[in-house]
CSV table of C-alpha atoms in Angstrom, one decimal:
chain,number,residue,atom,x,y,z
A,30,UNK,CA,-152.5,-10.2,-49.8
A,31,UNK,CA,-153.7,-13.4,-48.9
A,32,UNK,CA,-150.0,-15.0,-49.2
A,33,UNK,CA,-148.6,-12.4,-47.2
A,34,UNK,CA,-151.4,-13.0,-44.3
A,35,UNK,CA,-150.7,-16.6,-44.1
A,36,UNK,CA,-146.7,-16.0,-44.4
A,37,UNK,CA,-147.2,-13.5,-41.1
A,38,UNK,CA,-149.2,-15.5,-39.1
A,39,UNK,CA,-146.7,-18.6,-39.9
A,40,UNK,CA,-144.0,-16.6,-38.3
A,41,UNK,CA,-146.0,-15.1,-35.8
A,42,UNK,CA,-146.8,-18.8,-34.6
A,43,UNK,CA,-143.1,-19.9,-34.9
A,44,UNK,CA,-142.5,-17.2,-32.6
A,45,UNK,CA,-145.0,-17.6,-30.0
A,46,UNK,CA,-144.2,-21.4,-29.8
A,47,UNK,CA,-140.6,-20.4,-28.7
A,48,UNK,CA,-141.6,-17.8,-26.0
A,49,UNK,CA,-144.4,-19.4,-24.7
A,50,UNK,CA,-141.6,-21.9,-23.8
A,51,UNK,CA,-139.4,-19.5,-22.8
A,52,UNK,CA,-142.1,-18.3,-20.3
A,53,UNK,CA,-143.6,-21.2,-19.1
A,54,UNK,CA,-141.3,-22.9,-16.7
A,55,UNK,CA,-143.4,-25.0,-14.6
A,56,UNK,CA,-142.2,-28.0,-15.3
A,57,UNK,CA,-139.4,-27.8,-15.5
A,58,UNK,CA,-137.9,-25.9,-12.7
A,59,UNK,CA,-136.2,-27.5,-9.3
A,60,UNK,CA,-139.0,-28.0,-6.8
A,61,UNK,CA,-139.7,-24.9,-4.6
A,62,UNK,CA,-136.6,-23.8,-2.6
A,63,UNK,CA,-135.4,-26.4,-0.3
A,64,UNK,CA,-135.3,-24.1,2.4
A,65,UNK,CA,-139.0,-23.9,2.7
A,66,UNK,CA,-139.9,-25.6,6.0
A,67,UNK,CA,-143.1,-27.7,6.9
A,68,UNK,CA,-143.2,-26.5,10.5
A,69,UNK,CA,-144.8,-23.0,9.2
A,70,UNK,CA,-147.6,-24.8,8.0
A,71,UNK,CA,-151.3,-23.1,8.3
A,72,UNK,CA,-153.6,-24.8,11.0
A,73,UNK,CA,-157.0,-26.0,10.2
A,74,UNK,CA,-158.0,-22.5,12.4
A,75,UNK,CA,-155.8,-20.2,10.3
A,76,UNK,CA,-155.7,-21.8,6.9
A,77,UNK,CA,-158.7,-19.4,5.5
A,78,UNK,CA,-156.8,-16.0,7.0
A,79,UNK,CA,-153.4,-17.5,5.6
A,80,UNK,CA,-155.4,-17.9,2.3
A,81,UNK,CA,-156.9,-14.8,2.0
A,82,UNK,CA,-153.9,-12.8,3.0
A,83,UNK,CA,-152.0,-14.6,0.3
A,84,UNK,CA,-154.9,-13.6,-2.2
A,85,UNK,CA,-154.6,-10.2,-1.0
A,86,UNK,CA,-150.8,-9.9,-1.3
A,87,UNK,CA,-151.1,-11.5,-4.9
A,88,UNK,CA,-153.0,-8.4,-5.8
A,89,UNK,CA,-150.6,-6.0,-4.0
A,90,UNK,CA,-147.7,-7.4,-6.2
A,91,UNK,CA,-149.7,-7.1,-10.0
A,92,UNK,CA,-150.3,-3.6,-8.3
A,93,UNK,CA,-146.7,-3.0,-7.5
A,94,UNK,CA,-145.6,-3.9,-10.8
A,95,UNK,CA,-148.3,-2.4,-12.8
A,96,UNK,CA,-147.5,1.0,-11.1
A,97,UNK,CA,-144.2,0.5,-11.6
A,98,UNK,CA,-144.4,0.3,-15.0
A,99,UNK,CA,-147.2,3.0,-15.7
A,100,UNK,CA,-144.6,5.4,-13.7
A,101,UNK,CA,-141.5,4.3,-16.1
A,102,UNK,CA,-143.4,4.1,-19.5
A,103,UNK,CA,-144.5,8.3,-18.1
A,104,UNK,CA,-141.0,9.3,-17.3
A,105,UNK,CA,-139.5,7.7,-20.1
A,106,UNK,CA,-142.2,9.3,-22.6
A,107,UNK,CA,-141.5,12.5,-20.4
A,108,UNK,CA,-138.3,12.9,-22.6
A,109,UNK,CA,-139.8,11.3,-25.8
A,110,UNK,CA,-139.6,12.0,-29.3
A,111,UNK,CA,-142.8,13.9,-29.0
A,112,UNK,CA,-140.9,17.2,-27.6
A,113,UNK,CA,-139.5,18.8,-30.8
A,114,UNK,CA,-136.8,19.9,-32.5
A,115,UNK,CA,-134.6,20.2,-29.6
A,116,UNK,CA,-134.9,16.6,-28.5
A,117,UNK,CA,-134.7,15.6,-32.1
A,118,UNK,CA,-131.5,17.5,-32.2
A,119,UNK,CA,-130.1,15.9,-29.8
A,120,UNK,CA,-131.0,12.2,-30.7
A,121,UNK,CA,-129.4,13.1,-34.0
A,122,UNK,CA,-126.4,14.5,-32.4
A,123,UNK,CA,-125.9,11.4,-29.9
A,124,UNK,CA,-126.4,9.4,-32.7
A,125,UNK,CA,-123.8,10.7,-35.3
A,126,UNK,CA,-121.5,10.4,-32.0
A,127,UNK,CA,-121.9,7.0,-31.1
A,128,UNK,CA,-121.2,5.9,-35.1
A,129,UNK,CA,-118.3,7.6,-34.7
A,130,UNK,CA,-117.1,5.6,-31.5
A,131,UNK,CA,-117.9,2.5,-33.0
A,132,UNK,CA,-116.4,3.5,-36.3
A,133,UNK,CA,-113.4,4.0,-34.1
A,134,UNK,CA,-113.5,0.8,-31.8
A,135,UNK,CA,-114.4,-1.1,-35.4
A,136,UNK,CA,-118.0,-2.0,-34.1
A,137,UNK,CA,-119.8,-0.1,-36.7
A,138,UNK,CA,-121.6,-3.2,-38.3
A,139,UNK,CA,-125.1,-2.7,-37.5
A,140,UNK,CA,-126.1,-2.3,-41.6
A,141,UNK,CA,-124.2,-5.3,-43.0
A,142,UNK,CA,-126.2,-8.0,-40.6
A,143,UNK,CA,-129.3,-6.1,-42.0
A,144,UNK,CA,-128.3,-6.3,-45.1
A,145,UNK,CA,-127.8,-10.3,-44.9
A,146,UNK,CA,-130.7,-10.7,-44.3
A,147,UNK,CA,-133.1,-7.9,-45.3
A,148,UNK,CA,-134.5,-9.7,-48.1
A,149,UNK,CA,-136.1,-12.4,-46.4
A,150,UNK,CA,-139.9,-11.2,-45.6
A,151,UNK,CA,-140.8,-13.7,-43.6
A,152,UNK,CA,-137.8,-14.1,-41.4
A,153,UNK,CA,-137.4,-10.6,-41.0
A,154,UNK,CA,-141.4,-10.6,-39.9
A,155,UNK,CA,-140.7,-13.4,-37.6
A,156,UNK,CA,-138.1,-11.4,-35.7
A,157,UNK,CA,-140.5,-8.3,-36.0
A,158,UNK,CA,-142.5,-9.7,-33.9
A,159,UNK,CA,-140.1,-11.6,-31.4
A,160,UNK,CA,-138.6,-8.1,-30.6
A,161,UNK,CA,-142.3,-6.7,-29.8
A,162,UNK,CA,-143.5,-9.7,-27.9
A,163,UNK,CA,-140.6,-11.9,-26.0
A,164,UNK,CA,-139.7,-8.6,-24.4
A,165,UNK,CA,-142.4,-8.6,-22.4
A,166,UNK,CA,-144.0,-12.0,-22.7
A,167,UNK,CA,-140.3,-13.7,-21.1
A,168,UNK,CA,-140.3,-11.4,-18.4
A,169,UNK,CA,-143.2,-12.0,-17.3
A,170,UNK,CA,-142.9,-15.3,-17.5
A,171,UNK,CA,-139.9,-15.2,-15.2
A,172,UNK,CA,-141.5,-12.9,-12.8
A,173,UNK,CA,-144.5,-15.7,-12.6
A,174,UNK,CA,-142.1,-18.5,-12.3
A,175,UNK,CA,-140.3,-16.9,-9.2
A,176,UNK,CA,-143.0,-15.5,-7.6
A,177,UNK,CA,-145.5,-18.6,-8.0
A,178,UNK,CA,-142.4,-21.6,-7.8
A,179,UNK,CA,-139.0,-19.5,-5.5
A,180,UNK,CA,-141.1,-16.5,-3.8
A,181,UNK,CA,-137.6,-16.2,-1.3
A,182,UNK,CA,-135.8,-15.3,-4.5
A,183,UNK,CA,-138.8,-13.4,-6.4
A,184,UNK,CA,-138.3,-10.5,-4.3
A,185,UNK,CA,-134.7,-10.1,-4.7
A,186,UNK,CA,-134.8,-10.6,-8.3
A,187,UNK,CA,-138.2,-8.2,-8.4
A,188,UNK,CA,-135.9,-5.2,-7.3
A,189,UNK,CA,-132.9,-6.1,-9.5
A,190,UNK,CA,-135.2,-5.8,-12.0
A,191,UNK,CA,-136.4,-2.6,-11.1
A,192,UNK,CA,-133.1,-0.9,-10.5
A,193,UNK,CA,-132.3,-2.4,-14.1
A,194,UNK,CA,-135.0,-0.5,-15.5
A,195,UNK,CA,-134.8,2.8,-13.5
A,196,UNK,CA,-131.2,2.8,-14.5
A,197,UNK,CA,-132.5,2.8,-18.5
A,198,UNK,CA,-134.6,5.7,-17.5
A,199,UNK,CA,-131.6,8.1,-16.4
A,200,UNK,CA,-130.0,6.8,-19.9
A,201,UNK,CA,-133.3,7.8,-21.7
A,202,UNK,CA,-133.6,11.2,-20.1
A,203,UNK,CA,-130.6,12.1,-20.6
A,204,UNK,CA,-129.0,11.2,-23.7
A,205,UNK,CA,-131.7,10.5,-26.6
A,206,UNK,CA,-130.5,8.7,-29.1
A,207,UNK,CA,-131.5,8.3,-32.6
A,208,UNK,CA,-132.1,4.5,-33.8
A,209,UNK,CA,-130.2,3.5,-36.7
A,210,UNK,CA,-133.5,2.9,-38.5
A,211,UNK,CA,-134.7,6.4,-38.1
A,212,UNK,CA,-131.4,7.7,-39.6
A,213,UNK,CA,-132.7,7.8,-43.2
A,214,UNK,CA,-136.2,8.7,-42.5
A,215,UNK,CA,-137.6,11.9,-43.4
A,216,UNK,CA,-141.0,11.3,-40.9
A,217,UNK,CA,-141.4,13.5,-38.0
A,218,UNK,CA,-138.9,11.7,-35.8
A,219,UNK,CA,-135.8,11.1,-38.7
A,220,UNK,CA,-133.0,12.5,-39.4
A,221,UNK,CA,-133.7,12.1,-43.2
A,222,UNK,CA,-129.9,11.6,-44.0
A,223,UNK,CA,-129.8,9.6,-47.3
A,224,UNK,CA,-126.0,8.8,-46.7
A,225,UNK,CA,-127.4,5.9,-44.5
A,226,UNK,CA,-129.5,3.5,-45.8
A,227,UNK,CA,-130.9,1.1,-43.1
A,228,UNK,CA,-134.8,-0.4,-43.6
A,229,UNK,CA,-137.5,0.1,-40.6
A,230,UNK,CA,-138.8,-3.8,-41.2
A,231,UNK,CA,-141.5,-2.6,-38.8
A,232,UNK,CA,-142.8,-0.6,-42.1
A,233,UNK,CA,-141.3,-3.2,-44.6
A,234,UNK,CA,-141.9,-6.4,-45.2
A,235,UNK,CA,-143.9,-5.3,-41.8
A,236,UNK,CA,-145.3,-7.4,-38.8
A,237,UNK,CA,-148.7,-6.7,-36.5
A,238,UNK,CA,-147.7,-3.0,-35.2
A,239,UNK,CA,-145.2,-0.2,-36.0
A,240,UNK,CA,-144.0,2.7,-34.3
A,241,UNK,CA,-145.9,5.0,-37.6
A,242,UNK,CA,-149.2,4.3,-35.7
A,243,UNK,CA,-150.8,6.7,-34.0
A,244,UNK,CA,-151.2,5.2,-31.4
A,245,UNK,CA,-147.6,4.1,-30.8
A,246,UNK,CA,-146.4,7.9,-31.8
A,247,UNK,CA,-148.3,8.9,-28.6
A,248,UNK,CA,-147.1,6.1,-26.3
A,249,UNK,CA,-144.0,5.6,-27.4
A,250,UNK,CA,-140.7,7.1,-27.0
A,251,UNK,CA,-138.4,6.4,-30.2
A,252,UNK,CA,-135.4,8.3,-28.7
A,253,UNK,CA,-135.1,5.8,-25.9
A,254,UNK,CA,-132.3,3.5,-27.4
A,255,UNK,CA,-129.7,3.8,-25.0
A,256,UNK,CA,-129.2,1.3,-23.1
A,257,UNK,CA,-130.8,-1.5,-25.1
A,258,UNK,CA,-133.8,-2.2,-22.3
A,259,UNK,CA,-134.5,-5.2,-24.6
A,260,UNK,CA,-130.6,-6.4,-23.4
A,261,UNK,CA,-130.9,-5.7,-20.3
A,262,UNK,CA,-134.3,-7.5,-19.7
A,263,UNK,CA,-133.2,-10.5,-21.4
A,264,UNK,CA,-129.6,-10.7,-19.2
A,265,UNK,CA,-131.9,-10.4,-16.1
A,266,UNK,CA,-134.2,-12.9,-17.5
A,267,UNK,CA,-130.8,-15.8,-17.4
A,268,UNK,CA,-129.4,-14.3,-13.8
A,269,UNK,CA,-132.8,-14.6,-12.1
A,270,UNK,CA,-134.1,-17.8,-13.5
A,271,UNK,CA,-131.1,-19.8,-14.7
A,272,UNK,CA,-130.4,-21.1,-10.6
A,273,UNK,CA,-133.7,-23.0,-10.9
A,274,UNK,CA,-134.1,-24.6,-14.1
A,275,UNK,CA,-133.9,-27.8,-14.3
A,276,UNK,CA,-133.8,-29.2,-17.8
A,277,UNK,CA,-130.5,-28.9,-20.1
A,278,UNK,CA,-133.0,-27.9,-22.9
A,279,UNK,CA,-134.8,-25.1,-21.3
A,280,UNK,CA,-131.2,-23.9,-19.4
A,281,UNK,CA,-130.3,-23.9,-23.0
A,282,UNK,CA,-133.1,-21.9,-24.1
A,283,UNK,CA,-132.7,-19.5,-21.7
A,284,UNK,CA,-129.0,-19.1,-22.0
A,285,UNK,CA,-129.7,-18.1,-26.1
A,286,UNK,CA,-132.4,-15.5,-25.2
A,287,UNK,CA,-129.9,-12.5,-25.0
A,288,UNK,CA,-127.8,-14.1,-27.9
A,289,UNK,CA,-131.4,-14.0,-29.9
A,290,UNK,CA,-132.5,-10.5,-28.5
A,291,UNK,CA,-129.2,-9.0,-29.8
A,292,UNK,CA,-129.8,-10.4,-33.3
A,293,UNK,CA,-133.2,-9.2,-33.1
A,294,UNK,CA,-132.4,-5.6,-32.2
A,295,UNK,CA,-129.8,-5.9,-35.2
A,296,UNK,CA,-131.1,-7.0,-37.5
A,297,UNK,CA,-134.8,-4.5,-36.9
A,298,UNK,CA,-132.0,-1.6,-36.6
A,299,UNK,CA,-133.8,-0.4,-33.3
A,300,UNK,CA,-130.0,-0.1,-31.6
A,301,UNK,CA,-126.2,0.3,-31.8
A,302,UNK,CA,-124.0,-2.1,-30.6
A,303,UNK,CA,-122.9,0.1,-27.9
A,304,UNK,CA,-126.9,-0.1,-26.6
A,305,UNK,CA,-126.2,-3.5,-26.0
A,306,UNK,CA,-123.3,-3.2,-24.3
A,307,UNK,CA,-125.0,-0.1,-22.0
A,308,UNK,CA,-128.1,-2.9,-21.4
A,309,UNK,CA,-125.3,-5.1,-19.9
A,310,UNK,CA,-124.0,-2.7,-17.8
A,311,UNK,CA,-127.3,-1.7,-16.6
A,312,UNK,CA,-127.7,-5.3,-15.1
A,313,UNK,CA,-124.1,-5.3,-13.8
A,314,UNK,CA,-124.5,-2.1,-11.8
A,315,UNK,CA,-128.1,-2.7,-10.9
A,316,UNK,CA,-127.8,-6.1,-9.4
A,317,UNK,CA,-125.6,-5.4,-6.5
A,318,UNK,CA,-128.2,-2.3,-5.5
A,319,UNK,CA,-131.3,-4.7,-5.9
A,320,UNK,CA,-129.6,-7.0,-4.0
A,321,UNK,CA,-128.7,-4.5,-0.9
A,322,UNK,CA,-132.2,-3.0,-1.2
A,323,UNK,CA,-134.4,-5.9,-1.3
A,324,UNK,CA,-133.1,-7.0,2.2
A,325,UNK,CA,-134.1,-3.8,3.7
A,326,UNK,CA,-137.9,-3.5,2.1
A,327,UNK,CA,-140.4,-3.0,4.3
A,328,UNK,CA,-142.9,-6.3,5.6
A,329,UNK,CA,-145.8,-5.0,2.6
A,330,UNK,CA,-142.9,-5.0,-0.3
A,331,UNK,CA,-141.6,-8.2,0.8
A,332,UNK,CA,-143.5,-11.4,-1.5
A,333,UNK,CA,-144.5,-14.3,0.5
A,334,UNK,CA,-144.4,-17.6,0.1
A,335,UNK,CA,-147.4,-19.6,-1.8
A,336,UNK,CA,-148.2,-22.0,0.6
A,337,UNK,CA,-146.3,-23.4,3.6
A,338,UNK,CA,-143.7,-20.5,5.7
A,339,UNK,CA,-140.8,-20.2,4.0
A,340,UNK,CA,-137.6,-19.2,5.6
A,341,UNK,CA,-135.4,-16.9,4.2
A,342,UNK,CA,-133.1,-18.1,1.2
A,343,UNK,CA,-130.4,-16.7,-0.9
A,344,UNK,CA,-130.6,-14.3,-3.8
């Protein structure tokens, strides 16, 4: 047990060194867009109202995003696993359909890069816990490094972003979809068809949460595979922040992410192929929306600058 501890918490901290990079862009970003302009800047007189609205609007944006994602993580649970039979049904239905495209378009290779791979505890842990934490952890970070470093293209990007994810919701709702790893499990939310033979890694070798838990069966919605949101996320993580870095090593870094994000969604068995491809296309039909609709938001959706006036700058 006390192998096993140290061998998850080794690949936890492998992990965490590679998206804490991945997130933290600071340094190594162009300076703040070149179109920001000294003329804007605060006066002794208004320095402290300039200040406290931009303490105030820094609150209004965690708010934003916050609500937004409390409202998606309701509506995509609203369709979750947790309805029956029906849905069940369905995801199992959906699921035996797409293995049949891919079986037909010869992309039905989700089980052999398991299998490559599938004894190795530790690296499977490792990539466990990059699925369940770089998701989120990156995309924040990206968020953080637009809005704090490029607040002219945060807001852009911010809606992208949002489109991206409202455009998973429809896919959620309306076509549930059975994971690969639920195929052969005879829980509550399998299909308990022995024919397939993929592993849940989140149950074995394991890593610090799985979707078994009671408290991920009530938050959680295990039908939500198509699109891949983990794809989609990581491909808006390169198009919003890849203008601004600076460094070949973190342009590099960020350029893999997606490349990495696949694997890890392979190799876990939490989507198809085709999941991926429906992440991409998220992005692709979202971007050109996000784009249109950011330049009409209202003054109180639109981010301002941190620090000096900043004058309007490309997407």
């Amino acid at each position: 047990m006390a192998t096993e501890s140290v061998r998850l918490t080794s690949s936890a901290s492998s992990m965490s060194d590679y998206c804490n990079a991945m997130a933290s862009g600071a340094a190594d970003v162009d300076a703040p867009d070149d179109t920001e302009s000294q003329e804007g800047s605060p006066t002794a007189s208004e320095g402290p109202l300039r200040s406290l609205s931009g303490r105030l609007h820094w609150w209004s944006e965690i708010l934003i995003v916050l609500g937004f994602y409390g409202v998606y993580t309701m509506i995509r649970n609203l369709f979750g696993s947790e309805l029956g039979a029906s849905v069940k049904q369905a995801a199992i239905d959906n699921a035996y359909d797409m293995i049949a495209l891919e079986r037909a378009v010869h992309l039905f290779g989700e089980k052999g890069i398991q299998d490559l791979f599938i004894e190795w505890d530790l690296f499977i842990q490792f990539w466990n816990i990059f699925y369940g934490f770089c998701h989120f952890a990156v995309t924040i970070g990206v968020m953080l490094l637009l809005y704090l470093r490029h607040p002219q293209r945060y807001g852009v990007q911010r809606t992208v972003l949002a489109f991206t994810t409202g455009l998973a919701l429809i896919g959620f709702a309306f076509y549930p979809l059975m994971p690969p790893r639920l195929l052969n499990d005879c829980g509550p939310f399998g299909a308990c068809d022995l024919k397939y033979s993929y592993v849940d890694t989140l149950v074995d070798p394991g890593g610090f949460w799985s979707f078994n838990s009671s408290a991920m069966m009530d938050i959680s919605n295990q039908y939500a595979a198509m699109p891949s949101l983990h794809i989609a996320w990581a491909i808006w993580c390169v198009v919003a922040a890849l203008p601004v870095l600076r460094r070949r090593w973190m342009r590099l870094a960020l350029l893999s992410y997606p490349w990495l994000t696949l694997f890890a969604v392979m190799v876990t068995a939490n989507h198809y192929w085709i999941d991926a491809v429906g992440g991409l296309l998220a992005v692709v039909i979202a971007y050109p929306l996000g784009v249109l609709l950011a330049r009409r938001l209202p003054p109180w959706l639109a981010p301002r600058p941190v620090g000096p006036t900043a004058s309007p700058a490309r997407p």
